[in-house]
CSV table of C-alpha atoms and ligand atoms in Angstrom, one decimal:
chain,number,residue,atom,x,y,z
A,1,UNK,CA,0.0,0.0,0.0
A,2,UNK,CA,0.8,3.8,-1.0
A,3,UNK,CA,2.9,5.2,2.6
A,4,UNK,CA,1.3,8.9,3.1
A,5,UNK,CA,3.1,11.6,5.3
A,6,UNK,CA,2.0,15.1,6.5
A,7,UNK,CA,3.8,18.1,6.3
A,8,UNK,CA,2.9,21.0,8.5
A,9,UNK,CA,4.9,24.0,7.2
A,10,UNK,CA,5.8,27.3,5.9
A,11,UNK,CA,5.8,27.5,1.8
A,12,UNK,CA,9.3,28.4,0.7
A,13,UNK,CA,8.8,30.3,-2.6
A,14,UNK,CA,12.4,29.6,-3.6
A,15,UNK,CA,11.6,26.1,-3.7
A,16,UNK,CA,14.8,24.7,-1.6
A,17,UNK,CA,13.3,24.4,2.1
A,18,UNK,CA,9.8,24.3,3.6
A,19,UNK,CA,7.4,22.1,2.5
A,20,UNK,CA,8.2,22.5,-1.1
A,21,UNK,CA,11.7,20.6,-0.2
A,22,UNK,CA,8.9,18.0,1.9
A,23,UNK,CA,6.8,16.9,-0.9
A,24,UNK,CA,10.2,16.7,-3.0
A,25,UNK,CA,11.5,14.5,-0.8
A,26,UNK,CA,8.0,12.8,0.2
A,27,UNK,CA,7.9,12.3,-3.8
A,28,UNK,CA,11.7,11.2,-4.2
A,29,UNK,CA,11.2,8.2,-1.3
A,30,UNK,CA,8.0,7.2,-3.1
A,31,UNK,CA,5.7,8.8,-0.4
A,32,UNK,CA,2.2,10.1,-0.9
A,33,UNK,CA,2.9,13.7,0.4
A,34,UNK,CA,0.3,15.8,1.9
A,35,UNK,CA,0.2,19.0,3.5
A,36,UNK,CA,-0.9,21.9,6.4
A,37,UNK,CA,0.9,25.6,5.6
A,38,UNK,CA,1.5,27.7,8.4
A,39,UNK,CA,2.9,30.3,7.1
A,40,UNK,CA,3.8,31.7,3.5
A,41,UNK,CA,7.1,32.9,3.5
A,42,UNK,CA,8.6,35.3,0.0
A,43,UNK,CA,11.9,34.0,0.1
A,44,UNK,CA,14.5,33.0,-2.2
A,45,UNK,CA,18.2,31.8,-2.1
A,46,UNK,CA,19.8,34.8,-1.1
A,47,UNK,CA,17.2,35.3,1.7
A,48,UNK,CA,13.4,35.4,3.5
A,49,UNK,CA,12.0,39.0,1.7
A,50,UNK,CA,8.3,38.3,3.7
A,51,UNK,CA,6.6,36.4,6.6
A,52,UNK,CA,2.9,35.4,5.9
A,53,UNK,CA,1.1,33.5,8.8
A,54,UNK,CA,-1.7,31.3,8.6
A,55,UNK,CA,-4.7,31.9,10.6
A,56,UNK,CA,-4.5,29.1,13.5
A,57,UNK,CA,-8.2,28.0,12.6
A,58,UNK,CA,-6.7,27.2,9.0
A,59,UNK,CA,-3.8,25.4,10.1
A,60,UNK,CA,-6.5,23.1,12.0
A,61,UNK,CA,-8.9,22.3,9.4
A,62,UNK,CA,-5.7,21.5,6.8
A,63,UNK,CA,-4.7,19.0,9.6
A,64,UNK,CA,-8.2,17.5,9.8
A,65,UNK,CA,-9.1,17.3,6.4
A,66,UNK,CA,-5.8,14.8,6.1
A,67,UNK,CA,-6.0,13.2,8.7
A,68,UNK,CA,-10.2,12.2,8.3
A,69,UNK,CA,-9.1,11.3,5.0
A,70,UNK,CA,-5.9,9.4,4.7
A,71,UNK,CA,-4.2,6.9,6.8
A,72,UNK,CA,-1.5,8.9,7.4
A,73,UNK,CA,2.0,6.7,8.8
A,74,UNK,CA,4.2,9.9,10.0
A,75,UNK,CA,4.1,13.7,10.4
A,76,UNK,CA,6.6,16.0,10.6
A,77,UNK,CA,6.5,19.8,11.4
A,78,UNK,CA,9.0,22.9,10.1
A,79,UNK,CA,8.5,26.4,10.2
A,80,UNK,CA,5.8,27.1,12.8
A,81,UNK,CA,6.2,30.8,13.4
A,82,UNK,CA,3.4,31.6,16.3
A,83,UNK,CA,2.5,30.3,19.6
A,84,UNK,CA,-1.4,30.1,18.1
A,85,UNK,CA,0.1,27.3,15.3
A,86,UNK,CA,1.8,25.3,17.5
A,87,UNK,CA,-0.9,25.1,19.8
A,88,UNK,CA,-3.3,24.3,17.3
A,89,UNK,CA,-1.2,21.8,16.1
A,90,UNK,CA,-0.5,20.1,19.1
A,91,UNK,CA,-4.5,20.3,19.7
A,92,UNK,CA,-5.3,18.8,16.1
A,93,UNK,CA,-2.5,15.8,16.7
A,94,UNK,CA,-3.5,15.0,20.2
A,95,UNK,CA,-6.8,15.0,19.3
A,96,UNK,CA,-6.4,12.2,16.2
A,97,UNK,CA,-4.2,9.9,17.7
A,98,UNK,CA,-0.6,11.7,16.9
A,99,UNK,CA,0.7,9.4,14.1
A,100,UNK,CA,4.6,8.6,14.6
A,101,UNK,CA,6.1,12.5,14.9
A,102,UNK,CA,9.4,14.0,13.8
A,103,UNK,CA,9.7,17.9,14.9
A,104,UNK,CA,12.3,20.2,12.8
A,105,UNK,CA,12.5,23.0,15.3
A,106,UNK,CA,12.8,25.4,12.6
A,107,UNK,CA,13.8,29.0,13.9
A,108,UNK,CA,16.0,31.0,11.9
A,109,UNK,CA,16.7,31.0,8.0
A,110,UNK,CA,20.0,30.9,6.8
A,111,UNK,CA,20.1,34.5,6.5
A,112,UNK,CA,19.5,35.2,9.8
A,113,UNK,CA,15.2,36.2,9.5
A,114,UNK,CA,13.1,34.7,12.6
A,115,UNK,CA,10.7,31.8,11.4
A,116,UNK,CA,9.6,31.5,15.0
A,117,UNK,CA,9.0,33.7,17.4
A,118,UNK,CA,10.5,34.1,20.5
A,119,UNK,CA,7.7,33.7,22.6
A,120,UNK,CA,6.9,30.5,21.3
A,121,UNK,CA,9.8,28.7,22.2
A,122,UNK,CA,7.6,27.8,25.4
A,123,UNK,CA,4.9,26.8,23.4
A,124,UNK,CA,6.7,24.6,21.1
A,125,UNK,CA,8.4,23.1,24.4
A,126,UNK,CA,5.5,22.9,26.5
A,127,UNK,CA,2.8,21.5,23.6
A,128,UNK,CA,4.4,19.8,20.9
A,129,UNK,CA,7.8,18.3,22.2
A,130,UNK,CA,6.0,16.0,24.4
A,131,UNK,CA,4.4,14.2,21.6
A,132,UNK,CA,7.7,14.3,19.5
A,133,UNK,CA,9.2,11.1,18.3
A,134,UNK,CA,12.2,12.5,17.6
A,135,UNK,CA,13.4,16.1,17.6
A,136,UNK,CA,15.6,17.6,15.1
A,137,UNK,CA,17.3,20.7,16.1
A,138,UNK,CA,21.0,22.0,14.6
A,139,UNK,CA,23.2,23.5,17.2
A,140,UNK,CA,21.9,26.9,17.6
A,141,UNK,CA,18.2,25.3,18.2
A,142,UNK,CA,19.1,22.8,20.7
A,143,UNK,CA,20.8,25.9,22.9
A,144,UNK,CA,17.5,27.6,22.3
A,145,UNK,CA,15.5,24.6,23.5
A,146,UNK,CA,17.9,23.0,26.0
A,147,UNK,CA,18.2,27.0,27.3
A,148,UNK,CA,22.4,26.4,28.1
A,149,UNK,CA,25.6,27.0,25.4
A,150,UNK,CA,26.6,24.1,23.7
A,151,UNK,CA,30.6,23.7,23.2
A,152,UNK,CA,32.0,20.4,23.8
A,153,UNK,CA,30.7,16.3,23.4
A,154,UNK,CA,29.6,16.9,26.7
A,155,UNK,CA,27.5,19.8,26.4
A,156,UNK,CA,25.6,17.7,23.8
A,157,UNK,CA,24.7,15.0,26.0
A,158,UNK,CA,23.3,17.7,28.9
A,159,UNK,CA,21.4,19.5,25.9
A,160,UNK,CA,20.0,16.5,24.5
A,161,UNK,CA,18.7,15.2,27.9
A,162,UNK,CA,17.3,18.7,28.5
A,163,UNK,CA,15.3,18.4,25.8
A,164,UNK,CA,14.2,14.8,26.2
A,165,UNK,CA,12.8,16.1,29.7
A,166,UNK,CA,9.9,17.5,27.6
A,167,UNK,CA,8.7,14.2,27.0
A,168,UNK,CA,10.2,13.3,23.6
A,169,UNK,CA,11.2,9.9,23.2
A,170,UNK,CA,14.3,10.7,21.0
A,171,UNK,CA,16.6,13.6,19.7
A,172,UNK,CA,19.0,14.2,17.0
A,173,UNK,CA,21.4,17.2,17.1
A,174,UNK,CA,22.4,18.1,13.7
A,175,UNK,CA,26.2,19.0,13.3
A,176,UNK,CA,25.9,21.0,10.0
A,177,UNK,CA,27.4,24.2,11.2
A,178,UNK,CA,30.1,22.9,13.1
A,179,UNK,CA,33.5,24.1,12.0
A,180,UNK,CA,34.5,20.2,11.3
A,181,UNK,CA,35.6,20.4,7.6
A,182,UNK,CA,36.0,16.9,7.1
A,183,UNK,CA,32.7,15.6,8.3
A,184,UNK,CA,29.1,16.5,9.2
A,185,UNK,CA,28.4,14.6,12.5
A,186,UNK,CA,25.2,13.9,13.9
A,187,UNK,CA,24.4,12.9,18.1
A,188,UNK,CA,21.6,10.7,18.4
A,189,UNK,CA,20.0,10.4,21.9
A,190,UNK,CA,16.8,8.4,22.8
A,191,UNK,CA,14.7,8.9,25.9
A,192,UNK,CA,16.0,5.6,27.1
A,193,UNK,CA,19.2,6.5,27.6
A,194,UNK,CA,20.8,4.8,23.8
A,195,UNK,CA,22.7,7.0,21.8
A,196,UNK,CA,25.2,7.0,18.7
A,197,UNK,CA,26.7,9.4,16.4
A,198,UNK,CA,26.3,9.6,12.6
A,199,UNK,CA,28.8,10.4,10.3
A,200,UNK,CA,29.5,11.3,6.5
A,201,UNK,CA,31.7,13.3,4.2
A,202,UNK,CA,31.5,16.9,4.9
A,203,UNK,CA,30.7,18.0,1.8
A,204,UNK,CA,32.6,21.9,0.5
A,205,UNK,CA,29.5,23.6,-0.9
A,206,UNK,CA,27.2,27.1,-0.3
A,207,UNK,CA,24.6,25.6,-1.5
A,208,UNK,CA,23.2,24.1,1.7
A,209,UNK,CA,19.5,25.7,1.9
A,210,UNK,CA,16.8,23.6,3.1
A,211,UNK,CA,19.2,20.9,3.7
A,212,UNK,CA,17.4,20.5,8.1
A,213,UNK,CA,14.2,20.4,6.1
A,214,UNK,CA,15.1,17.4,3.6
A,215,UNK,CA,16.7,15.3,6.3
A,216,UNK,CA,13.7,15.6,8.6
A,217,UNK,CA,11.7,15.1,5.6
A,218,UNK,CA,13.4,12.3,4.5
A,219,UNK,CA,13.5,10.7,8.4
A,220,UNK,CA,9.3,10.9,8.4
A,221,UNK,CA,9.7,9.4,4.8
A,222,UNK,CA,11.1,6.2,5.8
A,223,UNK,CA,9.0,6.3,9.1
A,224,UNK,CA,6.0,6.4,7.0
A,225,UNK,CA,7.4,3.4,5.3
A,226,UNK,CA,7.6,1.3,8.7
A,227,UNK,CA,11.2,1.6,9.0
A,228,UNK,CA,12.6,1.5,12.5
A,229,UNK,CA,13.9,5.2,14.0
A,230,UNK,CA,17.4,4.2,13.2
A,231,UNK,CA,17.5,3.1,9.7
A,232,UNK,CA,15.5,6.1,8.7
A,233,UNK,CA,17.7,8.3,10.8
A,234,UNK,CA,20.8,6.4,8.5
A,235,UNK,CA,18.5,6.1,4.9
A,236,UNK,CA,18.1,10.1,5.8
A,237,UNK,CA,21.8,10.9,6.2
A,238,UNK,CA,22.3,9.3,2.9
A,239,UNK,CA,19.6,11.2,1.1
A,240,UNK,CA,20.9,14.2,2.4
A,241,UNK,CA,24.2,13.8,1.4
A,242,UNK,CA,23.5,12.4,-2.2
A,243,UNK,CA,21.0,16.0,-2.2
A,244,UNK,CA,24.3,18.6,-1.2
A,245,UNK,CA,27.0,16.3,-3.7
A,246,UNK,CA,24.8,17.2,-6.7
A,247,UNK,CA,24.1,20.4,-6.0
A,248,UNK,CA,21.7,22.3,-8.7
A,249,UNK,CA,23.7,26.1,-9.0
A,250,UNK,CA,20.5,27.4,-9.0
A,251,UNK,CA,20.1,31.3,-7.5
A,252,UNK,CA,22.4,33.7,-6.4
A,253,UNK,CA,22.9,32.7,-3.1
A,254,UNK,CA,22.8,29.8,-1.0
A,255,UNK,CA,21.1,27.3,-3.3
A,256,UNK,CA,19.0,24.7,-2.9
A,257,UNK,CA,20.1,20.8,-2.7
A,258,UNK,CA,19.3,18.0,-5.3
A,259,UNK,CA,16.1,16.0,-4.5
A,260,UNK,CA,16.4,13.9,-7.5
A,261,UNK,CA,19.8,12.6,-6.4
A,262,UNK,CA,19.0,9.9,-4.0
A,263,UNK,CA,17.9,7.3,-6.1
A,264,UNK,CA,20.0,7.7,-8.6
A,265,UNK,CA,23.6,8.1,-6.1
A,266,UNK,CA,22.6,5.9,-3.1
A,267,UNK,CA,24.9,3.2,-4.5
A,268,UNK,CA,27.5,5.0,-4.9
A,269,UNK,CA,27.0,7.8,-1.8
A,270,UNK,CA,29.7,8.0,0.1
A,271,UNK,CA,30.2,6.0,3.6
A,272,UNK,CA,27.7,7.5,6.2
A,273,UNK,CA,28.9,5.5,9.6
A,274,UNK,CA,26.7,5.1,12.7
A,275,UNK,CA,28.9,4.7,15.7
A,276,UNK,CA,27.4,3.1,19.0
B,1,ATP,N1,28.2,20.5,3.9
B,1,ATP,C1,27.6,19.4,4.3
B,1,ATP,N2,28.1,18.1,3.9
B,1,ATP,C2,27.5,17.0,4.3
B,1,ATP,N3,26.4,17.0,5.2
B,1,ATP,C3,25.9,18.2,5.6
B,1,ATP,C4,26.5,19.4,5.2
B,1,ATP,N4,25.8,20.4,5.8
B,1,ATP,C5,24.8,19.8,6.5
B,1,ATP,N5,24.9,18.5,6.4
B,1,ATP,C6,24.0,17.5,7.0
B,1,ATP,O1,22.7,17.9,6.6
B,1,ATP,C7,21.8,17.6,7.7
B,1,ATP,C8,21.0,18.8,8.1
B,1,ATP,O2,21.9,19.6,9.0
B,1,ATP,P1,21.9,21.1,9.2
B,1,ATP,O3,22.7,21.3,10.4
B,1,ATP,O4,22.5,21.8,7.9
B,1,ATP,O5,20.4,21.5,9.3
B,1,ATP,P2,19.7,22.9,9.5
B,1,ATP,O6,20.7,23.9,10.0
B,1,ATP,O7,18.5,22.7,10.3
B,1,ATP,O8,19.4,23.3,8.0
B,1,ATP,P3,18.5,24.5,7.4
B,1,ATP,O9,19.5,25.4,6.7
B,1,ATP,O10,17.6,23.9,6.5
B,1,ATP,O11,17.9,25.2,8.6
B,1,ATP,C9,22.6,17.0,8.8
B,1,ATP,O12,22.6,15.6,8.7
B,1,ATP,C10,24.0,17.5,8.6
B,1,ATP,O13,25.0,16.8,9.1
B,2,HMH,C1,9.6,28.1,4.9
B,2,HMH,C2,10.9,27.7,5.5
B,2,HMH,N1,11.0,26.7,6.3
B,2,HMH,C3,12.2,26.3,6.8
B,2,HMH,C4,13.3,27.0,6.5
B,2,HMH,C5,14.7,26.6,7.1
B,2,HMH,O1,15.6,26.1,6.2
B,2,HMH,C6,13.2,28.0,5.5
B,2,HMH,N2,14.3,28.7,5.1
B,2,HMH,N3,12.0,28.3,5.1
């Protein structure tokens, strides 16, 4: 049977991130994608020109009409912007028996414009993290969410259980702006106290935009499928890094990855290592 996931996100008019780079990779994975828009965003790849919220009350009744419709085997969330969305979210999941849920704690654009605001970091903490299969914040997130500085291996694990204190059963903290030029780690942490790190290539490109929402995307993807949380955590690492090797040089600016690439590189995609 046909997997289906659900996006709940902010349109991306450049294409590269949002739910435009969801149903890309929903599409690429051979996933039925469907879809709830918070927010419309004017953006581009040199940067976010205009924020566009959705009325809450929308936001619900895009959730419903998926979810009475379609069996629907993961959701993920990005862009979220306003304490009203999340809530309604978290109200409309609760409310239809949360399918398996992978939160992208989308906050800031590459180019530095808010996609969340700052009061509703408590909101996303308090509402939606406890239903939260697995988390999905890069560094600067998690020190938003775990509310400390994150420097050293150490300060990973304290951040990481932090966060799993909310209630979600696993976190993975996403490594792409570290100043490692040989590889882009990931830390894996689950509720339970099991952890490893994944590892590929770092890969010497600008063209890196949307690549938190394709790896999420990707992670619901195989979820969707009935993968297990760590083989859709690997499958993921190896989408995203067959996306950034065949980079598009589309736009000015940061561009957007390759969503055709996986299928056609996974053979040949370079070693991505989970280490226990
Ligand atoms: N240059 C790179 N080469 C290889 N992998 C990368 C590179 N940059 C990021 N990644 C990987 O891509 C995934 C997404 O991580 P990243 O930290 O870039 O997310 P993000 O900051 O949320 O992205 P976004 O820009 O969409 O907000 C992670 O698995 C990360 O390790
Ligand atoms: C709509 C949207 N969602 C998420 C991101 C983060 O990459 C972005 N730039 N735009």
């Amino acid at each position: 049977m046909t997997s289906v996931a659900l996006t709940i996100a902010g349109s991306d008019s450049g294409g590269g991130a949002g739910i435009q780079a969801d149903l890309k990779t929903f599409q690429e994975l051979g996933v039925f994608g469907t879809s709830a828009l918070t927010a419309v965003t004017a953006q581009n790849t040199l940067g976010v020109h205009g924020v566009y919220p959705i009325e809450a009350a929308g936001v619900t009744a895009q959730i419903q009409a998926v979810l009475d419709d379609f069996s629907v085997g993961a959701v993920k969330t990005g862009m979220l912007f306003s304490a009203d969305i999340i809530e309604a979210v978290a109200v409309s999941l609760r409310n239809n028996g949360c399918p398996p849920l992978v939160i992208d704690p989308v906050m800031i654009a590459k180019g530095g414009a808010s996609l969340l605001k700052d009061e509703a970091v408590t909101a996303l903490k308090a509402h939606l993290l406890p239903l939260a299969t697995l988390v999905t914040p890069n560094i600067p997130e998690a020190e938003v969410l775990a509310d400390m500085t994150i420097q050293s291996t150490a300060d990973y694990e304290e951040a990481a259980n932090r966060i799993l204190s909310s209630g979600a059963k696993a976190v993975i903290l996403k490594g792409g702006h570290s100043n490692d030029a040989q590889f882009a780690e990931d830390f894996f942490f689950r509720a339970d106290g099991y952890s490893f790190t994944i590892k590929s290539e770092r890969i010497a490109t600008k063209d890196t935009h949307g690549t938190g929402c394709t790896f999420s995307a990707a992670i619901t993807a195989f979820i969707s499928q009935g993968k297990s949380l760590q083989e859709a955590v690997r499958e993921a690492k190896v989408f995203i890094q067959a996306a950034i090797s065949d980079g598009l040089q589309l736009g000015g600016g940061h561009g957007p990855t390759n969503h055709w690439a996986y299928n056609r590189l996974k053979q040949d995609a370079k070693e991505v290592v989970i280490i226990e």
